[in-house]
PDB file of C-alpha atoms and ligand atoms in Angstrom:
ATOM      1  CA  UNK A  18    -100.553  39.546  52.633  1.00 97.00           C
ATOM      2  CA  UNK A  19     -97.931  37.206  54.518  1.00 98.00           C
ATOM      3  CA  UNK A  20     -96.179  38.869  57.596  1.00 98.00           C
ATOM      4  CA  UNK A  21     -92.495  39.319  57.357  1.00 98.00           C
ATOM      5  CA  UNK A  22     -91.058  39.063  60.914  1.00 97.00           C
ATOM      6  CA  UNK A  23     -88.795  42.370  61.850  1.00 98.00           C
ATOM      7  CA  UNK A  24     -87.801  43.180  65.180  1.00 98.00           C
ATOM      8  CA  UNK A  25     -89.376  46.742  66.339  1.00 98.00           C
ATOM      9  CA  UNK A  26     -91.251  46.667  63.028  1.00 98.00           C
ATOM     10  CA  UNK A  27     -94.219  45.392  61.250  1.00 98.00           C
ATOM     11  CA  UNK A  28     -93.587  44.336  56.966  1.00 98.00           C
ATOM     12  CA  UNK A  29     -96.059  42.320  55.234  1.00 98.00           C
ATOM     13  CA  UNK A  30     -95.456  41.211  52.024  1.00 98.00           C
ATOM     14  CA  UNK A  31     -97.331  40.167  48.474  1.00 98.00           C
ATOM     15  CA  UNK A  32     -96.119  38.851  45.896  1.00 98.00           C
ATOM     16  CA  UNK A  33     -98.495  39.849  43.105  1.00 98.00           C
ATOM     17  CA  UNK A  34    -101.072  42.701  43.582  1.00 98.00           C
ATOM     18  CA  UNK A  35    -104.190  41.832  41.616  1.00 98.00           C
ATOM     19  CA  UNK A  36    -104.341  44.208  38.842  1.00 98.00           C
ATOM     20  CA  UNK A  37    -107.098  44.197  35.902  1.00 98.00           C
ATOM     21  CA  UNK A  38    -103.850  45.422  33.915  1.00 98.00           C
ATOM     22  CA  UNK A  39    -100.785  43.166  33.236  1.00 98.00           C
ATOM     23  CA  UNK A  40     -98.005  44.770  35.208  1.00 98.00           C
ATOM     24  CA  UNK A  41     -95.628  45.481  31.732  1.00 98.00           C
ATOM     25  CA  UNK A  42     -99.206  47.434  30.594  1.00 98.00           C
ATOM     26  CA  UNK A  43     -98.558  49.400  34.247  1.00 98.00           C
ATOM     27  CA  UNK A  44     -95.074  49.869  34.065  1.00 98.00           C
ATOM     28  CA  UNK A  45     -95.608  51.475  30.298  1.00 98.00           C
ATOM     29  CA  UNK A  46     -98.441  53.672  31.365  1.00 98.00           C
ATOM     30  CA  UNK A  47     -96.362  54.539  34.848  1.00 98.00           C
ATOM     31  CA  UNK A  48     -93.129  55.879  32.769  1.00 98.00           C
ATOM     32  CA  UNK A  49     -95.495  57.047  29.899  1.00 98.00           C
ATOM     33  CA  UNK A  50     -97.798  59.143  32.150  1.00 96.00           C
ATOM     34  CA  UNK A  51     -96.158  60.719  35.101  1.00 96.00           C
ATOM     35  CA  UNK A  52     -94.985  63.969  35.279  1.00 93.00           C
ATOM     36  CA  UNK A  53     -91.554  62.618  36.293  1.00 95.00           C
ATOM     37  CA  UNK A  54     -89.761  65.382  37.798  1.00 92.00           C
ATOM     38  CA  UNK A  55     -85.500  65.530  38.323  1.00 92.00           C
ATOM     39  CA  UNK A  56     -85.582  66.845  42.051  1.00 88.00           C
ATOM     40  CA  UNK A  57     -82.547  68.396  43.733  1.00 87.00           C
ATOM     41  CA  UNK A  58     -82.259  68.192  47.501  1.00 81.00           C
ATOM     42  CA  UNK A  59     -80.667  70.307  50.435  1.00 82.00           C
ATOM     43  CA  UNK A  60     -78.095  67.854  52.349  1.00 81.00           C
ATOM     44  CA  UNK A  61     -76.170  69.018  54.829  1.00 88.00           C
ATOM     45  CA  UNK A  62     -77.040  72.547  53.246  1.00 89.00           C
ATOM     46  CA  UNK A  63     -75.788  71.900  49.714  1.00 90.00           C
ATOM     47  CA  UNK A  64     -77.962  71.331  46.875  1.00 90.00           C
ATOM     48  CA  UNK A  65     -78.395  67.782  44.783  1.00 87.00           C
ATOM     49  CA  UNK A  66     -79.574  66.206  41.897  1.00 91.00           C
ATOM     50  CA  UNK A  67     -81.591  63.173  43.294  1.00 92.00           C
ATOM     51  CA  UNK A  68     -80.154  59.596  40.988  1.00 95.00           C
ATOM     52  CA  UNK A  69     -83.674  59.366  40.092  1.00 97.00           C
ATOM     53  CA  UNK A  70     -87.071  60.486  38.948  1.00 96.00           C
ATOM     54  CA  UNK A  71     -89.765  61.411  41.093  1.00 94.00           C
ATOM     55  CA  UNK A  72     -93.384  62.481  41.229  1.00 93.00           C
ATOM     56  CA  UNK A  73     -95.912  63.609  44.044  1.00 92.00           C
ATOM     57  CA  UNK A  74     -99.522  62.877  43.392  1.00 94.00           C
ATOM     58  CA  UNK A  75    -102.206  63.630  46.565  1.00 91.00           C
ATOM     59  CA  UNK A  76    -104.817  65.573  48.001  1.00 81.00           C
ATOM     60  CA  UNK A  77    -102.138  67.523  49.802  1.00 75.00           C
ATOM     61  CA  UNK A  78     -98.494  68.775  49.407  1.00 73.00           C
ATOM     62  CA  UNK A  79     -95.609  66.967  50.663  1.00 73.00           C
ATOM     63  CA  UNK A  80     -92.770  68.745  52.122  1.00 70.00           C
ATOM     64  CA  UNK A  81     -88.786  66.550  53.037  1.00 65.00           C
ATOM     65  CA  UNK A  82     -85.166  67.215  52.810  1.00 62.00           C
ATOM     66  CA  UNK A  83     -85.784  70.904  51.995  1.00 67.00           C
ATOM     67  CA  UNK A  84     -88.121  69.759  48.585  1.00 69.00           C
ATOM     68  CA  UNK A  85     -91.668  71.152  48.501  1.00 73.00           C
ATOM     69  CA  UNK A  86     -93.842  68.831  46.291  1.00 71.00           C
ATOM     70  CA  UNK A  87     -97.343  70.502  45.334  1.00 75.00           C
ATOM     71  CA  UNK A  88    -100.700  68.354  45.623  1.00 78.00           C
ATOM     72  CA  UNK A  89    -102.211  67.197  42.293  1.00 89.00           C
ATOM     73  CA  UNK A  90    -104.957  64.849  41.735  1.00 93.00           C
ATOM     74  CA  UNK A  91    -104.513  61.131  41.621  1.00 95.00           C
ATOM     75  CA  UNK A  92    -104.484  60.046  37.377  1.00 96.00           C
ATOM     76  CA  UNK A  93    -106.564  57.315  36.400  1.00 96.00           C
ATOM     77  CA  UNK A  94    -104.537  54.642  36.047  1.00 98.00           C
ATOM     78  CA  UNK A  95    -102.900  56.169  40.008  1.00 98.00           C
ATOM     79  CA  UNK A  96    -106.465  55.638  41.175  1.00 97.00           C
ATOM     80  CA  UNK A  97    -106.875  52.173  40.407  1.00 98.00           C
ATOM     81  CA  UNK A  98    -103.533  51.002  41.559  1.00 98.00           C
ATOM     82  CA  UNK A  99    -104.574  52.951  44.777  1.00 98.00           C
ATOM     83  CA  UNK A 100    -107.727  51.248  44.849  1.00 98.00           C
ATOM     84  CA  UNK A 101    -106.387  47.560  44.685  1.00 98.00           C
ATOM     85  CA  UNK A 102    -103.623  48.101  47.191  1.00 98.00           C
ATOM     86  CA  UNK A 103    -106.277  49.900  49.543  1.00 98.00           C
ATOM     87  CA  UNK A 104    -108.093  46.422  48.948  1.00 98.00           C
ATOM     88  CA  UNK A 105    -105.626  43.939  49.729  1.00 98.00           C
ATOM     89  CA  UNK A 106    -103.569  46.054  53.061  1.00 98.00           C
ATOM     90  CA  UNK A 107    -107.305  47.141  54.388  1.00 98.00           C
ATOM     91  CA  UNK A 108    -105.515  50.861  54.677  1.00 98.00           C
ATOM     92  CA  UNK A 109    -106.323  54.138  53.518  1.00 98.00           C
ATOM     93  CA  UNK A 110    -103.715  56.400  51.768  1.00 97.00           C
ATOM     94  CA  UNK A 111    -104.486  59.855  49.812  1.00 95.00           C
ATOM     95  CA  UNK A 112    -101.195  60.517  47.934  1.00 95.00           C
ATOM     96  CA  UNK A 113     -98.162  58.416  46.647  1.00 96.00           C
ATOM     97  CA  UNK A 114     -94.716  59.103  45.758  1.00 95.00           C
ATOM     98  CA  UNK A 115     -93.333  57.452  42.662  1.00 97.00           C
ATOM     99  CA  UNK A 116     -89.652  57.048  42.055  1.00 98.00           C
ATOM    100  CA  UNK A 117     -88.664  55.884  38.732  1.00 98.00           C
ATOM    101  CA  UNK A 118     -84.882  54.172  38.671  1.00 98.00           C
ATOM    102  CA  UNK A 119     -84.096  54.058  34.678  1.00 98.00           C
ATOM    103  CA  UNK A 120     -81.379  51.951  35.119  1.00 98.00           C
ATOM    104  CA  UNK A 121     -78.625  49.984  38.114  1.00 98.00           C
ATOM    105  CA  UNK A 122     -77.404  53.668  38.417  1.00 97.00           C
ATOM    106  CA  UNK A 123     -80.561  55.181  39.446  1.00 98.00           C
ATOM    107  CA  UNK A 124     -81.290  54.640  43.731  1.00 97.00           C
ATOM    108  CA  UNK A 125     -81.725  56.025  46.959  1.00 96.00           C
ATOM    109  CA  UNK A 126     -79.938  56.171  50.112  1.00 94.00           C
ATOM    110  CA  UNK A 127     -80.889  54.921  53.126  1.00 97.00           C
ATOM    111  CA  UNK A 128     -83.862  56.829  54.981  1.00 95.00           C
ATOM    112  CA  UNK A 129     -86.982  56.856  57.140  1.00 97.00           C
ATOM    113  CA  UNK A 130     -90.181  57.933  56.240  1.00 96.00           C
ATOM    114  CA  UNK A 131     -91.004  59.455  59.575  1.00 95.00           C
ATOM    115  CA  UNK A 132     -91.819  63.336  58.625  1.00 91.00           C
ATOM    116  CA  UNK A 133     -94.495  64.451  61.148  1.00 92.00           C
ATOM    117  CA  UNK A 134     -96.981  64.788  58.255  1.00 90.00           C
ATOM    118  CA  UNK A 135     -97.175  60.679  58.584  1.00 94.00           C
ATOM    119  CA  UNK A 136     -98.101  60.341  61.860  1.00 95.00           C
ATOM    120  CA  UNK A 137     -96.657  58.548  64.500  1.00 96.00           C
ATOM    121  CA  UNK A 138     -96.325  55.035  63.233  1.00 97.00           C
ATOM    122  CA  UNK A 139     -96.951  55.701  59.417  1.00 98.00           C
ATOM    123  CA  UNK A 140     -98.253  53.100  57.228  1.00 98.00           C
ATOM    124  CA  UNK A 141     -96.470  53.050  53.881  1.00 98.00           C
ATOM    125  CA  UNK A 142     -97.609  50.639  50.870  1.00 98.00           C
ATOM    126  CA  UNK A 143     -94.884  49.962  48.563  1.00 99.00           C
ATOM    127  CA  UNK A 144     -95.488  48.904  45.197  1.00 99.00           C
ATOM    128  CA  UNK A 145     -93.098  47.933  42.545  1.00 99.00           C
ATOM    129  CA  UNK A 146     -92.565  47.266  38.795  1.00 99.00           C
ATOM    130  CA  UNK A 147     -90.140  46.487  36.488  1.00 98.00           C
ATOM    131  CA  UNK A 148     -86.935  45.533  37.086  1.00 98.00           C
ATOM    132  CA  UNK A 149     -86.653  43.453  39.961  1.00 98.00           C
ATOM    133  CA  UNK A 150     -83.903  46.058  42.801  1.00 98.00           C
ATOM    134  CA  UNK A 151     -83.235  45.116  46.374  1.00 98.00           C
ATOM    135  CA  UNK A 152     -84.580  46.822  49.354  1.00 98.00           C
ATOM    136  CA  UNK A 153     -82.147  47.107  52.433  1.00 98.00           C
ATOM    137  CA  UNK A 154     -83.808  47.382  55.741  1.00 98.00           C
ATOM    138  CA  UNK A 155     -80.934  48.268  58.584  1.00 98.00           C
ATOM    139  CA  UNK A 156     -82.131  48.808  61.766  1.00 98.00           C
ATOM    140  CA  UNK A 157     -80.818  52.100  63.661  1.00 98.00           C
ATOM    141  CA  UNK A 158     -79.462  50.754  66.941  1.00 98.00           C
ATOM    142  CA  UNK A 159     -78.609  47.252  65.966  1.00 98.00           C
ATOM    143  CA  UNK A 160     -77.305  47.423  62.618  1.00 98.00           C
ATOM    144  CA  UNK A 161     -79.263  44.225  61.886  1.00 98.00           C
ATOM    145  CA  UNK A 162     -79.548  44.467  57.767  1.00 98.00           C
ATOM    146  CA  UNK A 163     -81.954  42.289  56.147  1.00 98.00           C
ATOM    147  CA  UNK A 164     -81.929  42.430  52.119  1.00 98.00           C
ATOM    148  CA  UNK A 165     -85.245  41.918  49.945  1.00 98.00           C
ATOM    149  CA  UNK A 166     -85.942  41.265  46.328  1.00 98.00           C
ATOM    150  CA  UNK A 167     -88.914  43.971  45.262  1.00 98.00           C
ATOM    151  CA  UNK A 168     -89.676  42.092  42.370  1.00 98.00           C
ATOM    152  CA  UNK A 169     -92.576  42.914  39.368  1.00 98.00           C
ATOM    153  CA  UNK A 170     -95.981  43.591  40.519  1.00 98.00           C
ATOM    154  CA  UNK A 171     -95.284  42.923  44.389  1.00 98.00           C
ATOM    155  CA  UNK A 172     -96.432  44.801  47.699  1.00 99.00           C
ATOM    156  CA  UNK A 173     -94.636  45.247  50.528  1.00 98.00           C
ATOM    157  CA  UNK A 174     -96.745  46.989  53.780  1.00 98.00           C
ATOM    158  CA  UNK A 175     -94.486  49.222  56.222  1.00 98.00           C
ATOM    159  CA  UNK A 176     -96.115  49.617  59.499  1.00 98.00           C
ATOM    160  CA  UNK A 177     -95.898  49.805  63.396  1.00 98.00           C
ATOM    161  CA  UNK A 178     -92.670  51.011  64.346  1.00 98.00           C
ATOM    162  CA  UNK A 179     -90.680  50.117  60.769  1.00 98.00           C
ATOM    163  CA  UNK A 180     -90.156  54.193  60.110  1.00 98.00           C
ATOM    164  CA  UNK A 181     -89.145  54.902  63.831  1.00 98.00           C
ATOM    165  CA  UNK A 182     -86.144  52.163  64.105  1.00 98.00           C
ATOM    166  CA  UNK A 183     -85.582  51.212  60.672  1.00 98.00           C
ATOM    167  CA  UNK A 184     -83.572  52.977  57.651  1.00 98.00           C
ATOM    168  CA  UNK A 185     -84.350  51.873  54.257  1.00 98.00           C
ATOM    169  CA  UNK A 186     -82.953  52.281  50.780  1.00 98.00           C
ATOM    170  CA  UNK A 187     -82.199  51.140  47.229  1.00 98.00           C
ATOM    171  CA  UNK A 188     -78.366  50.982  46.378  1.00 96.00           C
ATOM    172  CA  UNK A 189     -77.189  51.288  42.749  1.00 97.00           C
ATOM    173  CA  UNK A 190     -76.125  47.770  41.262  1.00 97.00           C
ATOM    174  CA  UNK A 191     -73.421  47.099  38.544  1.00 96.00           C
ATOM    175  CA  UNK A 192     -75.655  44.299  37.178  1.00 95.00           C
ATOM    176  CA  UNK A 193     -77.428  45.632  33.837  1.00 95.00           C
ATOM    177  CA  UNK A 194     -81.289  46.286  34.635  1.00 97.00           C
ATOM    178  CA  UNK A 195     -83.823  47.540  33.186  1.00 98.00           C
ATOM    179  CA  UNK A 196     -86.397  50.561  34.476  1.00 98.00           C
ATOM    180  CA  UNK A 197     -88.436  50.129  37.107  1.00 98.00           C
ATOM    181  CA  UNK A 198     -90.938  52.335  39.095  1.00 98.00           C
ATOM    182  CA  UNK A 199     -91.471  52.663  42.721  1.00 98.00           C
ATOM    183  CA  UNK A 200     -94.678  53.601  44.126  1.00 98.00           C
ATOM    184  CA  UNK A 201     -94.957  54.471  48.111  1.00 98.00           C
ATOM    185  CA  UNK A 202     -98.871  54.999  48.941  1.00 98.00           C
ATOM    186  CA  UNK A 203     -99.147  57.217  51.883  1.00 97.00           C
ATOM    187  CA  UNK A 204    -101.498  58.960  54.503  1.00 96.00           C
ATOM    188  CA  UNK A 205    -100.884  62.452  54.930  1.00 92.00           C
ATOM    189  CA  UNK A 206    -102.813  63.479  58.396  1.00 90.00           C
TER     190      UNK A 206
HETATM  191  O1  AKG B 327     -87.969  52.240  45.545  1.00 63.68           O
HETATM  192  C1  AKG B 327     -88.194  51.713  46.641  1.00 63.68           C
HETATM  193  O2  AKG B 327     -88.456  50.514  46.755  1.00 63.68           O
HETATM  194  C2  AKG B 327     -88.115  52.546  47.896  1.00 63.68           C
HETATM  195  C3  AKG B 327     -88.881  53.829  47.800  1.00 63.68           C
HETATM  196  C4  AKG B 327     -88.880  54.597  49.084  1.00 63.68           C
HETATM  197  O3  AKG B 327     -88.304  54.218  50.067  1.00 63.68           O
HETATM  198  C5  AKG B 327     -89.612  55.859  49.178  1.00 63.68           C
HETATM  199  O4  AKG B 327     -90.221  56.292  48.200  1.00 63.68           O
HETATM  200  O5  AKG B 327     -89.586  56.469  50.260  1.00 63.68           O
HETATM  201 MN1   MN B 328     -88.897  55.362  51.866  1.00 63.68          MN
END
């Protein structure tokens, strides 16, 4: 993986994870086989329905913003995309989120993944296919905003203090595009 340089933070990026599986073939199985779920969330107390699709898969539950995800095992197909990111990051993770954006009006606001559950300086691998959306990193003090393009097949590595000073997010786009699907490998401690 190449290192991405980000102040207070640690990003490394690839552009192609090797796959025995041709990333349409993934993104196919992805929408085909997940047990996409249409989440609502608690903000500020008042109950949404998330612009997207989502699905938990892990060894343990997952609890944020007031949603409590249940464990289920890692599918096949989850297992060896697990297995080759594991590979190239040197990293262990034993659940991933999946978002699924169907279309430019499908996204998520701007967050950290710093729930307890990850640790103190959480290591997040995020995988993409489909549709090629861009990731905004702004950083929590400075405002600094870098932009960048997750395209098909690519990884990018979170790590060091990324979730601590950092917010990240997907915004919705006018442009038309087509599905894509998100996965975030984790380590649940
Ligand atoms: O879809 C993305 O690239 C971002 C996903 C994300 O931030 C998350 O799942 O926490
Ligand atoms: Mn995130």
């Amino acid at each position: 993986m190449s290192p991405v340089p980000l102040p207070d933070g640690e990003l490394a990026w690839l552009q192609q994870l090797p796959l025995p599986y041709t990333n349409g073939e993934v993104l196919a199985r992805l929408i085909a086989e997940t047990d996409w779920r249409e989440e609502t969330v608690l903000v500020y107390g008042k109950r949404h329905l998330q612009p997207r699709l989502s699905a938990w898969y892990g060894e343990a539950g997952y609890r944020y913003s007031g949603l409590s995800l249940a464990p289920a095992p890692l599918t096949p197909l989850l297992e060896t995309l697990r297995g080759a990111v594991q590979d190239v990051t040197g990293h262990h993770f034993n659940s991933v989120l999946l978002n699924y954006y169907r279309n430019g009006q499908d996204s998520m606001g701007m967050h950290a993944d710093d729930e307890a559950s990850l640790g103190p300086a959480p290591v997040i691998a995020s995988l993409s296919f489909g549709a090629t959306r861009t990731f905004i990193l702004r950083h929590k003090r400075s405002k600094q905003t870098l932009k960048m393009d997750l395209s098909d097949g690519s990884l990018l590595l979170m790590s060091g203090g990324t979730q601590i000073h950092w917010l990240h997010g997907i915004n919705k786009t006018a442009k038309p595009v087509g599905p894509r699907v998100n996965l975030t490998f984790r380590k649940i401690i």
